Coordinates of C-alpha atoms in Angstrom, one line a residue:
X1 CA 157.4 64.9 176.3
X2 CA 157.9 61.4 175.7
X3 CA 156.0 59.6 178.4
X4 CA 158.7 56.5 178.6
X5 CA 161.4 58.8 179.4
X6 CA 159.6 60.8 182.3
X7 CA 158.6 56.9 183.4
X8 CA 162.2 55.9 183.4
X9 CA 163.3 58.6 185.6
X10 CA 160.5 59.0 188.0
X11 CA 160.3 55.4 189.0
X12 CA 163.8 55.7 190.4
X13 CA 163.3 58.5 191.7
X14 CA 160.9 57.5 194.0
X15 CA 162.6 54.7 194.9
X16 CA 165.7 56.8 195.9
X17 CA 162.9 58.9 197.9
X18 CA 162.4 55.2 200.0
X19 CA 165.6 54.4 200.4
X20 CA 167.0 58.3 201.8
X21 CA 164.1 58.4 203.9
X22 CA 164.5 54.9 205.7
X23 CA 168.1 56.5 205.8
X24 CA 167.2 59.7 207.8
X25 CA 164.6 58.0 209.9
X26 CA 167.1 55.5 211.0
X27 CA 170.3 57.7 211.4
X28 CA 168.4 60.9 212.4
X29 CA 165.0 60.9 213.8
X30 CA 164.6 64.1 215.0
X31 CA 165.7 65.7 211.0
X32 CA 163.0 62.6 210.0
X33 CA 160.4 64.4 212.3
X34 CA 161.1 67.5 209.8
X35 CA 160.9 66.3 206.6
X36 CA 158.0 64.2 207.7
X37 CA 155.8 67.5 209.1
X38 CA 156.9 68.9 205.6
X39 CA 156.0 66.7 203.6
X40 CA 153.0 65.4 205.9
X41 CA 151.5 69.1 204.6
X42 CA 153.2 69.7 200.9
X43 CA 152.1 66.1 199.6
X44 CA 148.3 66.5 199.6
X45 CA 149.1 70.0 197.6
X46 CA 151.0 68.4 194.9
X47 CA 148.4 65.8 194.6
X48 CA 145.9 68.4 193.8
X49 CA 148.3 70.8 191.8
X50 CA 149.4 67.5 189.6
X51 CA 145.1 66.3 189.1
X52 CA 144.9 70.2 188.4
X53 CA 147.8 70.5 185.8
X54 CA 146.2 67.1 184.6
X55 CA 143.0 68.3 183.5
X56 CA 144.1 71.5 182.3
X57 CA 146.5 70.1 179.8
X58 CA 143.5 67.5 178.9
X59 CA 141.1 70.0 178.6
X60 CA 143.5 72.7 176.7
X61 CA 144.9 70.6 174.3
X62 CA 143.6 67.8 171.7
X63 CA 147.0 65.9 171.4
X64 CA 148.5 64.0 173.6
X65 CA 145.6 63.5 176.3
X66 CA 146.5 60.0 176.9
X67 CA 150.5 60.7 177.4
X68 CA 149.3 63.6 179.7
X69 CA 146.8 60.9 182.1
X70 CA 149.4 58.3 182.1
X71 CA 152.2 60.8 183.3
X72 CA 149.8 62.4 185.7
X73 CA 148.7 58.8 186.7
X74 CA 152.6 57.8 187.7
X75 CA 153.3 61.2 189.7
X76 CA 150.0 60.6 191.4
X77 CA 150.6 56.8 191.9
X78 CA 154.2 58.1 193.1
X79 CA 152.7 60.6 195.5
X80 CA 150.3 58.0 197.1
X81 CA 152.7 55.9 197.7
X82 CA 155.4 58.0 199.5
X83 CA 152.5 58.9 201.4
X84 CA 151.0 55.7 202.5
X85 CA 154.7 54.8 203.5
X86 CA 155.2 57.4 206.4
X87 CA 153.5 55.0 209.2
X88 CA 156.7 52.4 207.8
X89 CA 159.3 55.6 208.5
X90 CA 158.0 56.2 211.5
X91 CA 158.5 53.1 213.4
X92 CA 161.8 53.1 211.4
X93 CA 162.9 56.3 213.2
X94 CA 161.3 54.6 216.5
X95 CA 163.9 52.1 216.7
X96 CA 166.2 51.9 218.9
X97 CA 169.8 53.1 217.4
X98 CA 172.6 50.7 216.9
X99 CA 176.1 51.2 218.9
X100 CA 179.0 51.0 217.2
X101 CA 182.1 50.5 218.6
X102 CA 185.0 52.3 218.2
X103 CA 188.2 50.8 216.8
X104 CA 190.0 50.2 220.0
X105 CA 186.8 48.7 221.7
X106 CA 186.8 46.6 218.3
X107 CA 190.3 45.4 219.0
X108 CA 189.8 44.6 222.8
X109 CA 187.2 42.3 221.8
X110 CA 189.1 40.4 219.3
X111 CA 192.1 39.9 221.8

């Protein structure tokens, strides 16, 4: 695999991972709460099934080693990250959500 082309698609897709989740946490804390316990458990497994598949692939085959560290190095990177982020959703989904007005409240106030 082309290691530019898996770079160009997981860098966006980690930060469309930042942006739904400061999404959910804002608009739904208690489906945040979920997909936080999930992920709280799932994300220290992929970091070990990703350094796993890493040295396999290194030790298993001659070619490519380098492609295979620096692809394993940007899903690790990604994974940290995401991580190291939760405390940041948290308070997100802590906040206090906004009120929005209906129509006809907007119009009495613009009378």
């Amino acid at each position: 695999m082309d290691w530019k082309f898996f770079l160009g698609l997981t860098i966006p897709a980690v930060g469309a991972a930042f942006v739904w989740l400061t999404k959910v946490a804002r608009e739904d804390p208690p489906l945040y709460a979920e997909i936080d316990g999930v992920l709280t458990r799932w994300i220290p497994t992929a970091l070990f099934g990703v350094v796993f598949l890493m040295v396999f692939s290194m030790v298993t085959w001659d070619a490519g080693r380098g492609d295979v560290g620096f692809i394993g190095g940007i899903l690790i990177l990604g994974l940290l990250q995401l991580r190291s982020a939760f405390p940041f959703f948290r308070r997100v989904a802590a906040l206090p959500r906004p009120h929005r007005e209906t129509p006809a409240e907007e119009q009495r106030t613009t009378r």
